[in-house]
Amino acid sequence: MRANTRRRLPFALAGLAVSVAVAVPLATAPSASAAEPVTVANHTFENNDTHGWAPRADETVAVSTAVAHSGTGSLLVSGRTRTWEGPTLSVLDTMDKGVRYTLSVWVRVAAGGGSTQARLSVERRTAGTPSYDQVVGNTNVSDGAWVNLQGQYTLAHDVEFLSVYVETASGTASLHIDDFVLSYVPATPIQTDIPSVKDVLASHFPIGAAISVPQTLGEHARLLSKHFNSVTPGNALKWDATEPTEGTFRFADADAMVDFARANGMEVRGHTLVWHNQTPAWVFNDASGAPMTPTAANKALLLSRLDAHIRGVVGHHGADIATWDVVNEVIDENQADGLRRSKWYEIAGLDYIRTAFRVTREVAPGAKLYINDYNTNVPAKRDKLYNLVSQLKAEGVPIDGVGHQMHVNVDWPSVSESEAMIQKFVPLDVDQQVTEMDVSIYTNSGESFPTPPRDRLIRQAYKYRDLFDLYKRYSSELTSVTVWGLADDDTWLDTFPVVRNDAPLLFDEQLQAKPAYWGIVDPTRIEATPTATVPTSPSVVPTTSAPPTTTPPPAGSCQVTYRVVGQWPGGFQGEVRVAPGQALTSWTVGWSFANGQRISQLWSGGYTQSGATVTVTNASWNGSVPANGSVTFGFVASWTGTNAAPASFTVNGAAC
Ligand code: XIL
């Protein structure tokens, strides 16, 4: 039940919705356009109305007319005695689980209060246990101007308490807030009539996505389970998430993802047990609480903490997680010995890596244990990693595999450099996986686009095509490929290495297939994929689905081109292009399979199959074909023994 009435946003915010015009051939179902945002709350603090905002503790919250971001009123919080005190609003009856909300509020320090840093957070409680989720991190604010805090939040757990609040990083200055807006964009349904990436790659390797709990809910969950058969919790298995204080383990998020994976028949990659980032400070503090120095006692303490951590985390998950990134990013190619000078290395030398692998093997004897790193295509780094793995394997350290992160971009690296990366490790007799692939649209940290330009998305698609072609050629070496995210609405590259709008994944912000998706699934469709994120002129919408370079057949002759796009044991992907030689307003294409082939999914049309006889009819958007035009549809089917092309076709009942 929602306490507030929903209404359309004021013009400025509604303008954030991306309008979509399709100006390319419709080789697949056109991407649905993004819906307009829906406002759930809009608090202006006019007429002495606090809209239910209250203090978190003993401070005072009241409407003020001293300053206002709009109108004449704002909300003033004064009498703060602790940094976490601030104005708070219950959103328990307002926010639904699994919906991605945008929260926006304007903040200003009260006159004479100078400057500080403010942040916007959500407090949630489940079974009495509170969690604090940051929506907008520390942001400079002062008494001289209004500053906007805006961020996204998805409630991913069942809660009995849920509230949003503003606090400061330090100090207890009085604050004004104004124009709080809570809104969301209704989810666009995913495309159900396109091939599943996991089916297309079925004969090669499992395909994974890095996720957090919100990706296991609603439309995101549908996209995830349709296309992927492996998941990697992107953050939930890191040390700061699993053991934030010594001996206290938290698995709620990881368990939610593992449960989802189990329910959907997916593998789980455990990422990661040892890393120099996202590790709490206590791990590196000595018995007295001071930062460790390299002594024998500190080394023993650190390794015992590592041992206990691995037993806690790996032991908790048991057989549910069969692959672990035991150590992450331990190589520094600029060191003569190739080892990163992390706290781990400083205190424990190489022994932290040896201990981590040995303990993990002991706790999970059946799991595959990986050493994972980025830039493993760069020859200097690749070779240092190779040397380390050879040394450790020679010592008997139980390393099963090398993980190549593959955080790459539209221009880099080349296929040959990536091939050399895989080849290098073949003699070591280790498994290899691509663990964190994404393809940034940016080639340097100085670039920034408000929306991804179409040419970058096309270049990105060819990079996905070329690298996946390489991976497929090496599928005897690669036991899994994972992309670092599900869709462009949630990617770490929006804040790394700088804050900007990146689009590195296979699906766009509305969860629709990008050219990058077709780069993997069917590269002939790359140029023809509608791009929801790039508004273009509708005046050039073509009337057929043929690629623009296709030469039309002579008028009057009907032609069908049948093609096996890819084939694997038991399955294949087919494509049918029909040039009817006369204008049609709807079409039905028929054929008979000679060898028992059976279609399991078909896109850009509807189909029935009765025995050997297949009948395909147009989709709602591609029924009309001009006299010199053509239409193309595709499908995935099973086969055994022989997979011959059909001998003849009919179009609207007549032989073609
Ligand atoms: C990233 C996560 O995606 C972010 O959400 C987090 O803020 C930082 O870490 N290499 C890795 C991953 O091994 O763990 C990183 O994940 C991305 C780079």
GROMACS .gro file of N, CA and C in nm, residues 533-647:
model
  345
  533THR      N    1   1.932   0.409  -2.688
  533THR     CA    2   1.992   0.521  -2.617
  533THR      C    3   2.031   0.636  -2.709
  534VAL      N    4   2.017   0.619  -2.840
  534VAL     CA    5   2.057   0.727  -2.931
  534VAL      C    6   1.936   0.775  -3.010
  535PRO      N    7   1.874   0.885  -2.969
  535PRO     CA    8   1.761   0.934  -3.047
  535PRO      C    9   1.807   0.977  -3.186
  536THR      N   10   1.737   0.936  -3.289
  536THR     CA   11   1.772   0.974  -3.425
  536THR      C   12   1.645   1.011  -3.499
  537SER      N   13   1.661   1.066  -3.619
  537SER     CA   14   1.545   1.112  -3.693
  537SER      C   15   1.461   0.995  -3.742
  538PRO      N   16   1.329   1.001  -3.720
  538PRO     CA   17   1.245   0.891  -3.765
  538PRO      C   18   1.220   0.894  -3.915
  539SER      N   19   1.266   1.000  -3.985
  539SER     CA   20   1.230   1.013  -4.125
  539SER      C   21   1.297   0.908  -4.214
  540VAL      N   22   1.398   0.841  -4.162
  540VAL     CA   23   1.468   0.746  -4.248
  540VAL      C   24   1.437   0.602  -4.211
  541VAL      N   25   1.325   0.580  -4.142
  541VAL     CA   26   1.292   0.442  -4.106
  541VAL      C   27   1.271   0.360  -4.232
  542PRO      N   28   1.348   0.257  -4.255
  542PRO     CA   29   1.328   0.176  -4.374
  542PRO      C   30   1.209   0.083  -4.356
  543THR      N   31   1.163   0.031  -4.463
  543THR     CA   32   1.042  -0.049  -4.454
  543THR      C   33   1.070  -0.197  -4.452
  544THR      N   34   1.193  -0.236  -4.466
  544THR     CA   35   1.221  -0.379  -4.461
  544THR      C   36   1.330  -0.406  -4.360
  545SER      N   37   1.350  -0.532  -4.332
  545SER     CA   38   1.449  -0.569  -4.232
  545SER      C   39   1.580  -0.613  -4.296
  546ALA      N   40   1.596  -0.595  -4.425
  546ALA     CA   41   1.720  -0.639  -4.488
  546ALA      C   42   1.834  -0.548  -4.446
  547PRO      N   43   1.954  -0.602  -4.430
  547PRO     CA   44   2.067  -0.514  -4.401
  547PRO      C   45   2.082  -0.415  -4.515
  548PRO      N   46   2.126  -0.291  -4.488
  548PRO     CA   47   2.126  -0.188  -4.590
  548PRO      C   48   2.213  -0.221  -4.709
  549THR      N   49   2.311  -0.308  -4.694
  549THR     CA   50   2.403  -0.338  -4.803
  549THR      C   51   2.349  -0.446  -4.897
  550THR      N   52   2.236  -0.508  -4.860
  550THR     CA   53   2.186  -0.619  -4.942
  550THR      C   54   2.130  -0.569  -5.074
  551THR      N   55   2.170  -0.632  -5.184
  551THR     CA   56   2.116  -0.595  -5.315
  551THR      C   57   1.978  -0.656  -5.329
  552PRO      N   58   1.878  -0.575  -5.363
  552PRO     CA   59   1.744  -0.633  -5.374
  552PRO      C   60   1.736  -0.728  -5.492
  553PRO      N   61   1.656  -0.832  -5.481
  553PRO     CA   62   1.639  -0.924  -5.594
  553PRO      C   63   1.559  -0.856  -5.704
  554PRO      N   64   1.567  -0.906  -5.828
  554PRO     CA   65   1.485  -0.847  -5.933
  554PRO      C   66   1.338  -0.863  -5.900
  555ALA      N   67   1.259  -0.756  -5.936
  555ALA     CA   68   1.116  -0.761  -5.905
  555ALA      C   69   1.054  -0.882  -5.972
  556GLY      N   70   0.960  -0.942  -5.906
  556GLY     CA   71   0.886  -1.053  -5.967
  556GLY      C   72   0.940  -1.189  -5.930
  557SER      N   73   1.069  -1.198  -5.885
  557SER     CA   74   1.118  -1.331  -5.849
  557SER      C   75   1.118  -1.346  -5.698
  558CYS      N   76   1.067  -1.458  -5.651
  558CYS     CA   77   1.064  -1.483  -5.507
  558CYS      C   78   1.189  -1.562  -5.469
  559GLN      N   79   1.260  -1.515  -5.364
  559GLN     CA   80   1.382  -1.584  -5.323
  559GLN      C   81   1.383  -1.609  -5.173
  560VAL      N   82   1.423  -1.728  -5.135
  560VAL     CA   83   1.444  -1.757  -4.993
  560VAL      C   84   1.589  -1.800  -4.974
  561THR      N   85   1.657  -1.735  -4.878
  561THR     CA   86   1.794  -1.777  -4.846
  561THR      C   87   1.793  -1.836  -4.706
  562TYR      N   88   1.832  -1.962  -4.698
  562TYR     CA   89   1.833  -2.034  -4.571
  562TYR      C   90   1.980  -2.053  -4.530
  563ARG      N   91   2.012  -2.024  -4.404
  563ARG     CA   92   2.152  -2.024  -4.364
  563ARG      C   93   2.164  -2.084  -4.223
  564VAL      N   94   2.261  -2.171  -4.203
  564VAL     CA   95   2.294  -2.216  -4.067
  564VAL      C   96   2.401  -2.121  -4.014
  565VAL      N   97   2.363  -2.039  -3.919
  565VAL     CA   98   2.455  -1.936  -3.868
  565VAL      C   99   2.562  -2.000  -3.780
  566GLY      N  100   2.523  -2.100  -3.704
  566GLY     CA  101   2.619  -2.169  -3.616
  566GLY      C  102   2.559  -2.303  -3.578
  567GLN      N  103   2.644  -2.401  -3.556
  567GLN     CA  104   2.594  -2.535  -3.526
  567GLN      C  105   2.679  -2.597  -3.418
  568TRP      N  106   2.618  -2.671  -3.327
  568TRP     CA  107   2.690  -2.741  -3.222
  568TRP      C  108   2.624  -2.877  -3.201
  569PRO      N  109   2.687  -2.966  -3.127
  569PRO     CA  110   2.626  -3.099  -3.113
  569PRO      C  111   2.484  -3.087  -3.058
  570GLY      N  112   2.388  -3.127  -3.136
  570GLY     CA  113   2.249  -3.127  -3.090
  570GLY      C  114   2.171  -3.001  -3.121
  571GLY      N  115   2.239  -2.893  -3.159
  571GLY     CA  116   2.164  -2.769  -3.182
  571GLY      C  117   2.223  -2.684  -3.293
  572PHE      N  118   2.145  -2.593  -3.345
  572PHE     CA  119   2.200  -2.498  -3.441
  572PHE      C  120   2.114  -2.371  -3.442
  573GLN      N  121   2.174  -2.265  -3.493
  573GLN     CA  122   2.101  -2.141  -3.511
  573GLN      C  123   2.083  -2.119  -3.660
  574GLY      N  124   1.959  -2.097  -3.704
  574GLY     CA  125   1.932  -2.079  -3.845
  574GLY      C  126   1.880  -1.940  -3.875
  575GLU      N  127   1.888  -1.904  -4.001
  575GLU     CA  128   1.838  -1.773  -4.044
  575GLU      C  129   1.770  -1.789  -4.178
  576VAL      N  130   1.656  -1.725  -4.194
  576VAL     CA  131   1.584  -1.732  -4.321
  576VAL      C  132   1.558  -1.590  -4.370
  577ARG      N  133   1.601  -1.563  -4.491
  577ARG     CA  134   1.576  -1.433  -4.551
  577ARG      C  135   1.483  -1.454  -4.670
  578VAL      N  136   1.375  -1.379  -4.670
  578VAL     CA  137   1.276  -1.395  -4.776
  578VAL      C  138   1.264  -1.265  -4.853
  579ALA      N  139   1.287  -1.271  -4.985
  579ALA     CA  140   1.264  -1.156  -5.073
  579ALA      C  141   1.148  -1.196  -5.163
  580PRO      N  142   1.024  -1.153  -5.132
  580PRO     CA  143   0.907  -1.210  -5.202
  580PRO      C  144   0.892  -1.165  -5.347
  581GLY      N  145   0.962  -1.055  -5.386
  581GLY     CA  146   0.951  -1.012  -5.525
  581GLY      C  147   0.821  -0.941  -5.556
  582GLN      N  148   0.738  -0.921  -5.457
  582GLN     CA  149   0.614  -0.844  -5.472
  582GLN      C  150   0.580  -0.785  -5.335
  583ALA      N  151   0.507  -0.675  -5.333
  583ALA     CA  152   0.474  -0.611  -5.205
  583ALA      C  153   0.378  -0.700  -5.126
  584LEU      N  154   0.407  -0.714  -4.997
  584LEU     CA  155   0.319  -0.792  -4.909
  584LEU      C  156   0.280  -0.707  -4.789
  585THR      N  157   0.163  -0.733  -4.734
  585THR     CA  158   0.125  -0.664  -4.610
  585THR      C  159   0.129  -0.759  -4.492
  586SER      N  160   0.135  -0.888  -4.521
  586SER     CA  161   0.157  -0.988  -4.417
  586SER      C  162   0.217  -1.109  -4.488
  587TRP      N  163   0.283  -1.196  -4.413
  587TRP     CA  164   0.344  -1.311  -4.479
  587TRP      C  165   0.342  -1.435  -4.392
  588THR      N  166   0.340  -1.548  -4.462
  588THR     CA  167   0.352  -1.679  -4.397
  588THR      C  168   0.454  -1.758  -4.478
  589VAL      N  169   0.557  -1.805  -4.413
  589VAL     CA  170   0.661  -1.882  -4.482
  589VAL      C  171   0.654  -2.025  -4.430
  590GLY      N  172   0.658  -2.122  -4.524
  590GLY     CA  173   0.650  -2.262  -4.482
  590GLY      C  174   0.762  -2.345  -4.539
  591TRP      N  175   0.804  -2.447  -4.466
  591TRP     CA  176   0.896  -2.547  -4.519
  591TRP      C  177   0.885  -2.675  -4.438
  592SER      N  178   0.957  -2.774  -4.486
  592SER     CA  179   0.956  -2.904  -4.420
  592SER      C  180   1.100  -2.943  -4.389
  593PHE      N  181   1.128  -2.982  -4.264
  593PHE     CA  182   1.263  -3.027  -4.230
  593PHE      C  183   1.277  -3.174  -4.270
  594ALA      N  184   1.392  -3.208  -4.328
  594ALA     CA  185   1.411  -3.345  -4.378
  594ALA      C  186   1.467  -3.440  -4.273
  595ASN      N  187   1.530  -3.385  -4.167
  595ASN     CA  188   1.606  -3.473  -4.077
  595ASN      C  189   1.559  -3.464  -3.931
  596GLY      N  190   1.434  -3.430  -3.909
  596GLY     CA  191   1.381  -3.429  -3.772
  596GLY      C  192   1.420  -3.307  -3.691
  597GLN      N  193   1.473  -3.202  -3.754
  597GLN     CA  194   1.507  -3.081  -3.679
  597GLN      C  195   1.383  -3.023  -3.612
  598ARG      N  196   1.401  -2.968  -3.491
  598ARG     CA  197   1.286  -2.908  -3.420
  598ARG      C  198   1.325  -2.771  -3.368
  599ILE      N  199   1.242  -2.672  -3.398
  599ILE     CA  200   1.268  -2.535  -3.353
  599ILE      C  201   1.231  -2.521  -3.206
  600SER      N  202   1.320  -2.455  -3.129
  600SER     CA  203   1.286  -2.430  -2.987
  600SER      C  204   1.259  -2.283  -2.961
  601GLN      N  205   1.315  -2.196  -3.041
  601GLN     CA  206   1.276  -2.054  -3.032
  601GLN      C  207   1.301  -1.986  -3.165
  602LEU      N  208   1.220  -1.881  -3.188
  602LEU     CA  209   1.229  -1.810  -3.316
  602LEU      C  210   1.203  -1.663  -3.289
  603TRP      N  211   1.275  -1.575  -3.357
  603TRP     CA  212   1.255  -1.433  -3.336
  603TRP      C  213   1.225  -1.362  -3.467
  604SER      N  214   1.166  -1.244  -3.455
  604SER     CA  215   1.120  -1.165  -3.569
  604SER      C  216   1.008  -1.236  -3.645
  605GLY      N  217   0.927  -1.311  -3.571
  605GLY     CA  218   0.813  -1.379  -3.631
  605GLY      C  219   0.751  -1.473  -3.529
  606GLY      N  220   0.635  -1.531  -3.564
  606GLY     CA  221   0.575  -1.634  -3.480
  606GLY      C  222   0.586  -1.767  -3.554
  607TYR      N  223   0.584  -1.880  -3.484
  607TYR     CA  224   0.598  -2.006  -3.557
  607TYR      C  225   0.515  -2.117  -3.496
  608THR      N  226   0.482  -2.215  -3.580
  608THR     CA  227   0.429  -2.342  -3.530
  608THR      C  228   0.508  -2.451  -3.602
  609GLN      N  229   0.522  -2.564  -3.537
  609GLN     CA  230   0.584  -2.679  -3.603
  609GLN      C  231   0.501  -2.801  -3.573
  610SER      N  232   0.459  -2.869  -3.679
  610SER     CA  233   0.381  -2.991  -3.662
  610SER      C  234   0.456  -3.099  -3.738
  611GLY      N  235   0.515  -3.194  -3.665
  611GLY     CA  236   0.602  -3.291  -3.731
  611GLY      C  237   0.717  -3.218  -3.796
  612ALA      N  238   0.736  -3.245  -3.926
  612ALA     CA  239   0.845  -3.180  -3.998
  612ALA      C  240   0.805  -3.042  -4.051
  613THR      N  241   0.676  -3.013  -4.048
  613THR     CA  242   0.626  -2.893  -4.116
  613THR      C  243   0.632  -2.769  -4.028
  614VAL      N  244   0.701  -2.667  -4.078
  614VAL     CA  245   0.718  -2.543  -4.003
  614VAL      C  246   0.642  -2.432  -4.074
  615THR      N  247   0.569  -2.351  -3.995
  615THR     CA  248   0.499  -2.236  -4.050
  615THR      C  249   0.538  -2.113  -3.969
  616VAL      N  250   0.590  -2.012  -4.038
  616VAL     CA  251   0.633  -1.890  -3.970
  616VAL      C  252   0.550  -1.774  -4.024
  617THR      N  253   0.495  -1.695  -3.933
  617THR     CA  254   0.419  -1.577  -3.976
  617THR      C  255   0.488  -1.451  -3.925
  618ASN      N  256   0.457  -1.339  -3.987
  618ASN     CA  257   0.524  -1.214  -3.951
  618ASN      C  258   0.494  -1.172  -3.807
  619ALA      N  259   0.587  -1.098  -3.749
  619ALA     CA  260   0.561  -1.031  -3.621
  619ALA      C  261   0.476  -0.907  -3.650
  620SER      N  262   0.427  -0.841  -3.545
  620SER     CA  263   0.337  -0.727  -3.567
  620SER      C  264   0.405  -0.616  -3.647
  621TRP      N  265   0.537  -0.606  -3.637
  621TRP     CA  266   0.607  -0.490  -3.693
  621TRP      C  267   0.677  -0.517  -3.826
  622ASN      N  268   0.677  -0.641  -3.875
  622ASN     CA  269   0.751  -0.664  -4.001
  622ASN      C  270   0.666  -0.737  -4.106
  623GLY      N  271   0.532  -0.718  -4.097
  623GLY     CA  272   0.445  -0.783  -4.195
  623GLY      C  273   0.453  -0.720  -4.333
  624SER      N  274   0.483  -0.590  -4.335
  624SER     CA  275   0.479  -0.523  -4.463
  624SER      C  276   0.617  -0.521  -4.529
  625VAL      N  277   0.623  -0.577  -4.648
  625VAL     CA  278   0.750  -0.588  -4.723
  625VAL      C  279   0.727  -0.527  -4.861
  626PRO      N  280   0.807  -0.429  -4.903
  626PRO     CA  281   0.788  -0.371  -5.036
  626PRO      C  282   0.832  -0.468  -5.146
  627ALA      N  283   0.796  -0.440  -5.269
  627ALA     CA  284   0.821  -0.531  -5.381
  627ALA      C  285   0.970  -0.566  -5.393
  628ASN      N  286   1.056  -0.466  -5.369
  628ASN     CA  287   1.199  -0.495  -5.384
  628ASN      C  288   1.268  -0.516  -5.248
  629GLY      N  289   1.187  -0.542  -5.145
  629GLY     CA  290   1.243  -0.556  -5.010
  629GLY      C  291   1.256  -0.702  -4.967
  630SER      N  292   1.301  -0.720  -4.845
  630SER     CA  293   1.312  -0.856  -4.792
  630SER      C  294   1.290  -0.852  -4.641
  631VAL      N  295   1.271  -0.968  -4.584
  631VAL     CA  296   1.251  -0.978  -4.441
  631VAL      C  297   1.334  -1.097  -4.392
  632THR      N  298   1.388  -1.084  -4.272
  632THR     CA  299   1.474  -1.191  -4.220
  632THR      C  300   1.426  -1.232  -4.081
  633PHE      N  301   1.421  -1.360  -4.054
  633PHE     CA  302   1.395  -1.405  -3.918
  633PHE      C  303   1.495  -1.514  -3.882
  634GLY      N  304   1.507  -1.543  -3.755
  634GLY     CA  305   1.607  -1.640  -3.711
  634GLY      C  306   1.549  -1.735  -3.608
  635PHE      N  307   1.618  -1.845  -3.586
  635PHE     CA  308   1.567  -1.942  -3.490
  635PHE      C  309   1.680  -2.028  -3.434
  636VAL      N  310   1.650  -2.095  -3.325
  636VAL     CA  311   1.739  -2.198  -3.271
  636VAL      C  312   1.662  -2.329  -3.277
  637ALA      N  313   1.728  -2.435  -3.320
  637ALA     CA  314   1.661  -2.565  -3.335
  637ALA      C  315   1.754  -2.678  -3.295
  638SER      N  316   1.695  -2.795  -3.274
  638SER     CA  317   1.775  -2.913  -3.243
  638SER      C  318   1.795  -2.996  -3.370
  639TRP      N  319   1.898  -3.076  -3.372
  639TRP     CA  320   1.920  -3.168  -3.484
  639TRP      C  321   2.000  -3.288  -3.434
  640THR      N  322   1.989  -3.401  -3.505
  640THR     CA  323   2.077  -3.515  -3.479
  640THR      C  324   2.110  -3.579  -3.612
  641GLY      N  325   2.226  -3.637  -3.623
  641GLY     CA  326   2.266  -3.709  -3.744
  641GLY      C  327   2.301  -3.614  -3.858
  642THR      N  328   2.200  -3.572  -3.929
  642THR     CA  329   2.219  -3.485  -4.046
  642THR      C  330   2.142  -3.356  -4.024
  643ASN      N  331   2.194  -3.247  -4.077
  643ASN     CA  332   2.124  -3.118  -4.063
  643ASN      C  333   2.116  -3.050  -4.199
  644ALA      N  334   2.038  -3.110  -4.287
  644ALA     CA  335   2.027  -3.056  -4.423
  644ALA      C  336   1.933  -2.936  -4.427
  645ALA      N  337   1.958  -2.846  -4.523
  645ALA     CA  338   1.868  -2.733  -4.544
  645ALA      C  339   1.740  -2.784  -4.608
  646PRO      N  340   1.625  -2.721  -4.578
  646PRO     CA  341   1.500  -2.762  -4.642
  646PRO      C  342   1.509  -2.749  -4.795
  647ALA      N  343   1.444  -2.840  -4.865
  647ALA     CA  344   1.455  -2.843  -5.011
  647ALA      C  345   1.375  -2.732  -5.077
   0.00000   0.00000   0.00000
